[in-house]
Coordinates of C-alpha atoms and ligand atoms in Angstrom, one line a residue:
M1 CA -9.3 -34.9 -24.0
S2 CA -11.8 -36.2 -21.5
T3 CA -15.5 -35.9 -21.9
F4 CA -15.5 -33.0 -19.4
K5 CA -14.5 -29.4 -19.7
A6 CA -14.1 -26.6 -17.1
P7 CA -17.5 -25.2 -16.4
K8 CA -18.7 -22.1 -18.4
G9 CA -17.0 -18.9 -17.2
T10 CA -14.1 -20.7 -15.5
Y11 CA -10.6 -21.7 -16.6
D12 CA -7.8 -23.7 -15.2
L13 CA -4.4 -22.3 -14.2
I14 CA -1.8 -24.6 -15.7
P15 CA 2.0 -24.4 -16.0
P16 CA 3.8 -22.3 -17.2
D17 CA 1.2 -19.5 -16.9
S18 CA 0.0 -20.6 -13.4
A19 CA 3.4 -19.3 -12.1
K20 CA 2.3 -15.8 -13.0
Y21 CA -0.7 -16.1 -10.7
L22 CA 1.3 -17.2 -7.8
A23 CA 3.7 -14.4 -8.4
V24 CA 0.9 -11.8 -8.6
R25 CA -0.6 -13.1 -5.3
D26 CA 2.7 -12.9 -3.6
A27 CA 3.4 -9.4 -4.9
I28 CA 0.1 -8.1 -3.7
A29 CA 0.5 -9.8 -0.3
A30 CA 4.1 -8.6 0.3
P31 CA 3.3 -4.9 1.1
L32 CA 0.5 -6.0 3.4
R33 CA 2.6 -8.5 5.3
N34 CA 5.1 -5.8 5.7
S35 CA 2.5 -3.4 7.2
G36 CA 1.0 -5.3 10.1
Y37 CA -1.7 -7.3 8.2
G38 CA -2.2 -10.8 9.5
Y39 CA -3.4 -13.6 7.2
I40 CA -7.0 -14.8 7.5
E41 CA -8.8 -17.7 5.7
T42 CA -12.5 -18.1 5.8
P43 CA -14.8 -20.8 4.3
G44 CA -15.7 -20.7 0.6
F45 CA -19.4 -20.5 1.5
E46 CA -21.4 -18.6 4.1
S47 CA -25.0 -18.1 5.1
V48 CA -26.9 -16.4 2.2
E49 CA -28.1 -13.9 4.8
L50 CA -24.6 -12.6 5.5
F51 CA -24.2 -11.4 1.9
A52 CA -27.8 -10.3 1.6
R53 CA -27.4 -8.0 4.6
G54 CA -23.8 -7.2 4.1
V55 CA -23.4 -6.7 0.3
G56 CA -26.9 -5.3 0.0
E57 CA -30.3 -6.8 -0.9
S58 CA -30.7 -4.8 -4.1
T59 CA -27.2 -5.2 -5.5
D60 CA -26.6 -7.2 -8.7
I61 CA -24.3 -9.5 -6.7
V62 CA -27.1 -10.6 -4.4
T63 CA -30.1 -10.5 -6.7
K64 CA -28.5 -12.1 -9.8
E65 CA -25.0 -13.4 -9.3
M66 CA -24.9 -15.4 -6.1
Y67 CA -24.5 -19.2 -6.2
A68 CA -27.0 -19.8 -3.5
F69 CA -28.2 -23.3 -2.5
E70 CA -29.9 -25.2 0.3
T71 CA -27.9 -27.9 2.0
K72 CA -29.3 -31.4 2.8
G73 CA -29.6 -30.1 6.4
G74 CA -31.8 -27.2 5.2
D75 CA -29.2 -24.4 5.6
R76 CA -29.3 -21.6 3.0
L77 CA -25.7 -21.1 1.9
A78 CA -24.0 -19.2 -0.9
L79 CA -20.5 -19.5 -2.4
R80 CA -18.8 -16.3 -1.4
P81 CA -19.1 -13.6 -4.0
E82 CA -16.7 -11.3 -2.2
G83 CA -14.4 -11.2 0.8
T84 CA -15.3 -8.4 3.1
A85 CA -18.5 -9.6 4.7
S86 CA -16.9 -13.0 5.5
V87 CA -13.7 -11.5 7.0
L88 CA -15.7 -9.1 9.1
R89 CA -18.0 -12.0 10.2
A90 CA -15.0 -14.0 11.2
A91 CA -13.3 -11.2 13.0
L92 CA -16.5 -10.5 15.0
E93 CA -17.0 -14.2 15.7
A94 CA -13.4 -14.5 17.1
N95 CA -13.8 -11.3 19.0
L96 CA -10.6 -9.9 17.4
H97 CA -12.0 -6.4 17.9
K98 CA -12.1 -7.0 21.7
A99 CA -8.5 -7.8 22.0
G100 CA -7.8 -4.1 22.6
N101 CA -5.7 -3.2 19.6
L102 CA -7.7 -1.7 16.9
P103 CA -7.6 -1.6 14.0
V104 CA -7.5 -5.3 13.4
K105 CA -5.6 -5.6 10.1
L106 CA -6.2 -8.7 8.0
W107 CA -5.3 -9.9 4.5
Y108 CA -6.7 -12.8 2.5
S109 CA -6.3 -14.6 -0.8
G110 CA -8.8 -16.9 -2.4
S111 CA -11.5 -17.9 -4.9
Y112 CA -14.8 -16.0 -5.3
Y113 CA -17.9 -16.9 -7.3
R114 CA -20.3 -14.8 -9.2
Y115 CA -22.9 -16.0 -11.8
E116 CA -22.0 -13.3 -14.3
R117 CA -22.1 -13.3 -18.1
P118 CA -18.6 -14.5 -18.9
Q119 CA -16.3 -12.4 -21.1
K120 CA -12.6 -11.6 -21.1
G121 CA -11.7 -10.5 -17.6
R122 CA -15.1 -11.5 -16.2
Y123 CA -15.4 -15.0 -14.9
R124 CA -17.7 -17.0 -12.7
H125 CA -14.8 -18.2 -10.6
F126 CA -12.1 -15.6 -10.0
S127 CA -9.4 -14.9 -7.5
Q128 CA -8.7 -11.9 -5.3
V129 CA -6.2 -10.8 -2.8
G130 CA -7.8 -8.5 -0.3
A131 CA -7.1 -6.4 2.9
E132 CA -9.3 -5.2 5.6
A133 CA -8.5 -2.8 8.5
I134 CA -11.3 -3.1 11.0
G135 CA -12.3 -0.8 13.8
A136 CA -10.6 2.5 13.2
E137 CA -11.8 5.8 11.7
D138 CA -8.5 7.4 10.6
P139 CA -7.8 8.9 7.2
A140 CA -4.3 7.5 7.4
L141 CA -5.7 4.0 7.3
D142 CA -7.6 4.7 4.1
A143 CA -4.4 6.3 2.7
E144 CA -2.3 3.3 3.8
L145 CA -4.4 0.9 1.9
I146 CA -4.4 2.9 -1.3
I147 CA -0.6 3.4 -1.0
L148 CA -0.1 -0.3 -0.4
A149 CA -2.2 -1.3 -3.5
D150 CA -0.3 1.2 -5.6
Q151 CA 3.0 -0.3 -4.3
A152 CA 1.9 -3.8 -5.1
Y153 CA 1.0 -2.9 -8.7
R154 CA 4.2 -1.0 -9.2
S155 CA 6.3 -3.8 -7.8
L156 CA 4.9 -6.0 -10.5
G157 CA 6.0 -3.5 -13.1
L158 CA 2.5 -2.2 -13.9
R159 CA 2.4 1.5 -15.0
D160 CA -0.8 2.1 -17.0
F161 CA -3.2 2.0 -14.2
R162 CA -5.1 4.9 -12.6
I163 CA -6.6 5.4 -9.2
L164 CA -10.1 6.8 -9.1
L165 CA -11.1 8.4 -5.8
N166 CA -14.4 9.6 -4.4
S167 CA -16.2 10.0 -1.1
L168 CA -19.7 8.6 -0.6
G169 CA -20.4 10.6 2.5
D170 CA -22.0 9.2 5.7
Q171 CA -25.3 8.7 7.4
E172 CA -25.6 12.4 7.9
C173 CA -25.0 13.8 4.4
R174 CA -25.8 10.9 2.1
P175 CA -29.6 10.8 2.7
V176 CA -29.8 14.5 1.8
Y177 CA -27.9 13.8 -1.4
R178 CA -29.8 10.7 -2.1
A179 CA -33.1 12.6 -2.1
A180 CA -31.7 15.3 -4.3
L181 CA -30.5 12.7 -6.8
Q182 CA -33.8 10.9 -6.7
D183 CA -35.6 14.1 -7.6
F184 CA -33.2 14.6 -10.5
L185 CA -33.5 11.0 -11.8
R186 CA -37.3 11.1 -11.7
G187 CA -37.2 13.9 -14.3
L188 CA -35.2 11.8 -16.8
D189 CA -36.4 9.5 -19.5
L190 CA -35.4 6.1 -18.0
D191 CA -36.6 2.6 -18.5
E192 CA -38.7 0.8 -15.8
E193 CA -35.8 -1.1 -14.3
T194 CA -33.6 1.9 -14.0
L195 CA -36.4 3.9 -12.4
R196 CA -36.9 1.1 -9.9
R197 CA -33.2 1.2 -9.2
A198 CA -33.4 5.0 -8.7
D199 CA -36.0 4.3 -6.0
I200 CA -34.0 1.6 -4.2
N201 CA -30.5 2.7 -4.8
P202 CA -30.2 5.9 -6.8
L203 CA -26.4 6.1 -6.5
R204 CA -26.0 3.0 -8.5
V205 CA -27.7 4.7 -11.5
L206 CA -24.6 7.0 -11.7
D207 CA -22.6 3.9 -12.5
D208 CA -24.8 2.9 -15.5
K209 CA -22.6 2.1 -18.4
R210 CA -25.1 3.0 -21.2
D211 CA -24.4 6.1 -23.3
D212 CA -27.9 7.3 -23.4
V213 CA -28.2 7.1 -19.7
Q214 CA -24.8 8.8 -19.1
K215 CA -25.8 11.6 -21.5
Q216 CA -28.8 12.4 -19.3
L217 CA -26.7 12.3 -16.2
V218 CA -24.6 15.2 -17.2
G219 CA -26.3 17.7 -14.9
A220 CA -26.9 15.3 -12.1
P221 CA -26.2 16.6 -8.5
L222 CA -22.9 15.3 -7.2
L223 CA -22.3 14.0 -3.7
R224 CA -19.2 16.1 -3.6
D225 CA -21.4 19.2 -3.3
Y226 CA -23.4 17.6 -0.5
L227 CA -20.7 16.3 1.8
C228 CA -21.0 17.4 5.4
D229 CA -18.1 19.1 7.0
A230 CA -16.8 16.0 8.8
C231 CA -16.8 14.0 5.6
K232 CA -15.3 16.8 3.6
A233 CA -12.4 17.2 6.1
Y234 CA -11.9 13.4 6.3
H235 CA -11.7 13.2 2.5
E236 CA -9.4 16.1 2.2
E237 CA -7.0 14.5 4.7
V238 CA -7.0 11.2 2.7
R239 CA -6.2 13.1 -0.4
E240 CA -3.4 15.0 1.2
L241 CA -1.8 11.8 2.7
I242 CA -1.9 10.0 -0.6
T243 CA -0.5 13.0 -2.5
A244 CA 2.3 13.4 0.1
A245 CA 3.2 9.7 -0.5
G246 CA 3.7 10.5 -4.2
V247 CA 0.8 8.4 -5.3
S248 CA -1.3 10.1 -8.0
F249 CA -5.0 9.7 -8.3
E250 CA -8.0 11.2 -10.1
D251 CA -11.1 12.6 -8.3
D252 CA -14.1 10.9 -9.8
A253 CA -17.3 12.4 -8.4
K254 CA -19.4 9.7 -10.1
L255 CA -17.5 6.7 -8.7
V256 CA -19.9 4.4 -6.8
R257 CA -19.2 0.7 -6.4
G258 CA -21.4 -2.4 -6.8
L259 CA -21.6 -3.0 -3.1
D260 CA -23.9 -1.2 -0.8
Y261 CA -21.8 -1.1 2.3
Y262 CA -19.4 1.7 1.3
T263 CA -19.3 5.0 3.2
R264 CA -16.9 8.0 2.7
T265 CA -13.7 6.9 1.0
T266 CA -14.3 4.9 -2.2
F267 CA -11.7 4.0 -4.8
E268 CA -11.1 1.9 -7.8
F269 CA -7.9 0.9 -9.7
V270 CA -8.5 0.8 -13.4
H271 CA -6.2 -0.3 -16.1
D272 CA -6.4 1.2 -19.5
G273 CA -5.3 -1.8 -21.5
L274 CA -8.3 -4.1 -20.5
G275 CA -11.2 -2.9 -22.5
S276 CA -14.6 -3.0 -20.8
Q277 CA -13.6 -5.0 -17.7
S278 CA -11.1 -2.3 -16.7
A279 CA -11.3 -2.4 -12.9
V280 CA -8.4 -4.4 -11.6
G281 CA -9.2 -3.6 -8.0
G282 CA -11.3 -1.5 -5.7
G283 CA -12.4 -0.8 -2.2
G284 CA -13.4 1.7 0.3
R285 CA -14.6 2.5 3.8
Y286 CA -17.5 0.6 5.2
D287 CA -18.3 2.1 8.6
G288 CA -21.8 0.7 8.8
L289 CA -21.2 -2.9 7.7
S290 CA -20.5 -4.4 11.2
E291 CA -23.8 -3.1 12.5
M292 CA -25.6 -4.4 9.4
I293 CA -24.5 -7.9 10.2
G294 CA -25.3 -7.6 13.9
G295 CA -22.0 -6.5 15.3
P296 CA -21.0 -3.3 17.2
A297 CA -20.1 -0.1 15.5
L298 CA -16.7 -0.7 13.8
P299 CA -15.6 1.8 11.2
S300 CA -13.4 -0.1 8.7
V301 CA -11.8 0.2 5.3
G302 CA -10.5 -2.4 2.8
W303 CA -9.9 -3.4 -0.7
A304 CA -9.8 -6.4 -3.0
L305 CA -7.6 -6.7 -6.1
G306 CA -8.5 -9.1 -8.8
V307 CA -5.7 -11.6 -9.6
D308 CA -7.1 -12.6 -13.0
R309 CA -7.4 -9.1 -14.2
T310 CA -4.0 -8.1 -12.8
V311 CA -2.4 -10.9 -14.9
L312 CA -4.3 -9.6 -18.0
A313 CA -3.0 -6.1 -17.2
L314 CA 0.5 -7.4 -17.1
E315 CA 0.0 -9.1 -20.5
A316 CA -1.6 -5.9 -21.9
E317 CA 1.5 -3.9 -20.8
G318 CA 3.8 -6.6 -22.1
V319 CA 5.4 -7.0 -18.7
T320 CA 7.3 -10.2 -18.2
L321 CA 7.7 -11.1 -14.5
E322 CA 11.1 -12.3 -13.4
L323 CA 10.1 -15.7 -12.2
P324 CA 12.6 -17.9 -10.5
A325 CA 13.7 -20.9 -12.7
S326 CA 11.5 -23.8 -11.8
T327 CA 14.4 -26.2 -12.4
S328 CA 18.1 -25.4 -12.1
V329 CA 19.6 -28.8 -12.6
F330 CA 18.3 -31.7 -14.7
A331 CA 19.8 -35.2 -14.3
V332 CA 20.0 -37.7 -17.2
P333 CA 21.2 -41.2 -16.3
L334 CA 22.2 -43.7 -18.9
G335 CA 21.8 -47.2 -17.4
D336 CA 20.7 -48.6 -14.0
E337 CA 23.8 -47.8 -12.1
A338 CA 23.7 -44.2 -13.3
R339 CA 20.1 -44.0 -12.3
R340 CA 20.9 -44.9 -8.7
V341 CA 23.8 -42.5 -8.5
L342 CA 22.1 -39.5 -10.1
F343 CA 18.9 -40.0 -8.2
G344 CA 21.0 -39.7 -5.1
V345 CA 22.6 -36.5 -6.5
V346 CA 19.2 -35.0 -7.3
S347 CA 17.9 -35.8 -3.8
E348 CA 20.9 -34.2 -2.2
L349 CA 20.6 -31.1 -4.4
R350 CA 16.9 -30.8 -3.4
R351 CA 17.7 -31.2 0.3
N352 CA 20.1 -28.3 -0.1
G353 CA 17.5 -26.1 -1.7
V354 CA 18.6 -26.4 -5.4
A355 CA 15.7 -26.9 -7.8
A356 CA 16.5 -30.2 -9.5
D357 CA 14.7 -32.7 -11.7
F358 CA 15.3 -36.1 -13.1
S359 CA 14.7 -38.0 -16.3
Y360 CA 12.1 -40.5 -15.4
G361 CA 11.0 -43.5 -17.4
A362 CA 13.2 -45.5 -19.7
K363 CA 14.3 -43.0 -22.3
G364 CA 17.2 -42.8 -24.7
L365 CA 19.7 -40.0 -24.4
K366 CA 18.0 -38.0 -27.1
G367 CA 14.6 -38.0 -25.5
A368 CA 16.1 -37.3 -22.1
M369 CA 18.0 -34.3 -23.4
K370 CA 14.8 -33.0 -24.9
N371 CA 13.3 -33.1 -21.4
A372 CA 16.3 -31.4 -20.0
N373 CA 15.9 -28.6 -22.5
R374 CA 12.3 -28.2 -21.9
S375 CA 12.8 -28.0 -18.1
G376 CA 14.7 -24.7 -18.6
A377 CA 17.5 -26.0 -16.4
R378 CA 20.7 -24.1 -16.5
Y379 CA 22.8 -27.3 -16.0
T380 CA 22.4 -30.9 -17.1
V381 CA 24.2 -33.8 -15.4
V382 CA 24.7 -36.8 -17.6
A383 CA 26.3 -40.1 -16.5
G384 CA 26.8 -43.4 -18.3
E385 CA 28.6 -46.6 -17.3
R386 CA 31.9 -45.4 -18.6
D387 CA 31.7 -42.1 -16.7
L388 CA 30.9 -43.9 -13.4
A389 CA 33.8 -46.4 -14.0
E390 CA 36.0 -43.3 -14.0
G391 CA 34.3 -41.9 -11.0
V392 CA 32.9 -38.9 -12.9
V393 CA 29.7 -37.4 -14.3
Q394 CA 29.4 -35.0 -17.2
L395 CA 28.3 -31.5 -16.3
K396 CA 26.8 -29.5 -19.2
D397 CA 26.2 -25.8 -19.1
M398 CA 23.0 -25.5 -21.2
E399 CA 23.6 -21.8 -22.0
S400 CA 27.2 -22.1 -23.3
G401 CA 26.9 -25.7 -24.4
E402 CA 30.2 -26.3 -22.6
Q403 CA 30.7 -29.7 -21.0
V404 CA 33.2 -30.9 -18.3
A405 CA 33.8 -34.0 -16.3
V406 CA 33.3 -33.6 -12.5
G407 CA 34.0 -36.2 -9.8
V408 CA 30.9 -37.9 -8.5
N409 CA 31.7 -36.8 -5.0
E410 CA 32.2 -33.2 -6.0
I411 CA 29.2 -32.7 -8.3
V412 CA 26.8 -31.4 -5.6
A413 CA 29.3 -28.8 -4.3
E414 CA 30.3 -27.8 -7.8
L415 CA 26.7 -27.1 -8.8
E416 CA 26.0 -25.2 -5.7
S417 CA 29.0 -23.0 -6.2
R418 CA 28.1 -22.4 -9.8
L419 CA 24.5 -21.6 -9.0
S420 CA 25.2 -19.3 -6.1
Ligands
LIG501 P1 -15.5 -6.1 -6.4 O1 -15.5 -7.0 -5.3 O2 -16.6 -6.2 -7.4 O3 -15.2 -4.7 -6.0 O4 -14.2 -6.5 -7.3 C1 -12.9 -6.3 -6.9 C2 -12.0 -6.8 -8.0 O5 -12.2 -8.2 -8.2 C3 -12.3 -6.3 -9.4 O6 -11.7 -5.0 -9.6 C4 -11.8 -7.3 -10.3 O7 -10.4 -7.2 -10.5 C5 -12.1 -8.6 -9.6 N1 -13.4 -9.2 -10.0 C6 -14.6 -9.0 -9.6 N2 -15.5 -9.7 -10.3 C7 -14.8 -10.4 -11.2 C8 -15.1 -11.4 -12.1 N3 -16.4 -11.8 -12.4 N4 -14.1 -11.9 -12.9 C9 -12.9 -11.6 -12.7 N5 -12.5 -10.7 -11.8 C10 -13.4 -10.1 -11.0

């Protein structure tokens, strides 16, 4: 071990587990790529101001969790704590919204950073795959995203997740509700900090995890009862489209999320095998965000699914992914001549798309066969001087243990036909 360890709240992805992360990212991306979403990559850091304005000045993410710093050039930057603000910033900067075919549909995959108190499922560096549909107000778009996330989780074999759905209203109805909620909260027995939160962002109080707070919230007014007709109709349409697609969900009138930019549709995917960090993904509509960061009005909707927690959810359900074997053929040369011949065989197999590996370093037969076993290869090719003198190599089926001699010139074709 070296003197250094991964920083607090972070961990390394190493084989063989790292293969699961790649598979999860692929599985989440697949339905998006199949539905008109184009891949976007943005920098790992942005102007602090983008997140302060976008995510919200009073959110935990901005006030407590951001890795903000000043560069040598005097710029105030922050490691990105989430993806939506950056993606929207990039789309606006590239004028994607002016190309004339809205919505602009984008997907991304990357690392995000929050200075949180680490625990299982909550890290300071984590990974998300996300999707944003920018510039259209259409309940079918909200439904599409929820359906695609559901499809992604199901394709991985996950079953014990639930979809929580709510509407946060819009500029017309939310202020009325906000005032009613504030009135209610002022009458409760709350600590200083929570009262302050009730002043700045009362909806977030609904999300308080403490039992004594939740008990007092039982009779709180619900946004559901304050939605304007347009928001009500919009939400009803989203619900109907999801239901028609056979995706089940639960109405959760208290669902608010930790980011301020959401309007109307809000949803969260929770997994019941994860304990306190049960949200595996979430998202919603953010019709006002573009204007908040200086752009034109661009009603949009998106989600981000956490890769780390999705892997934990798979483990909690005992799902084993069917990962392609990393090595199909392992070559074990005995002697210099065999090294040259088998190295050539391995190179040719690889060129033809067969996953092959080689016993490197001067090892005896026993050590080399151990490597072959560990590689998980279905076949091992062994050759010594005597084999080569006869123009053959030994092909061993690692499942049955059966071994046959195959001509040096036939071995590549023989392996390809056995593996196909
Ligand atoms: P959010 O951007 O907060 O809506 O988070 C979306 C998803 O990202 C969550 O449902 C989690 O799966 C994941 N996530 C957010 N924060 C963390 C974290 N600190 N550690 C691990 N995963 C996270």
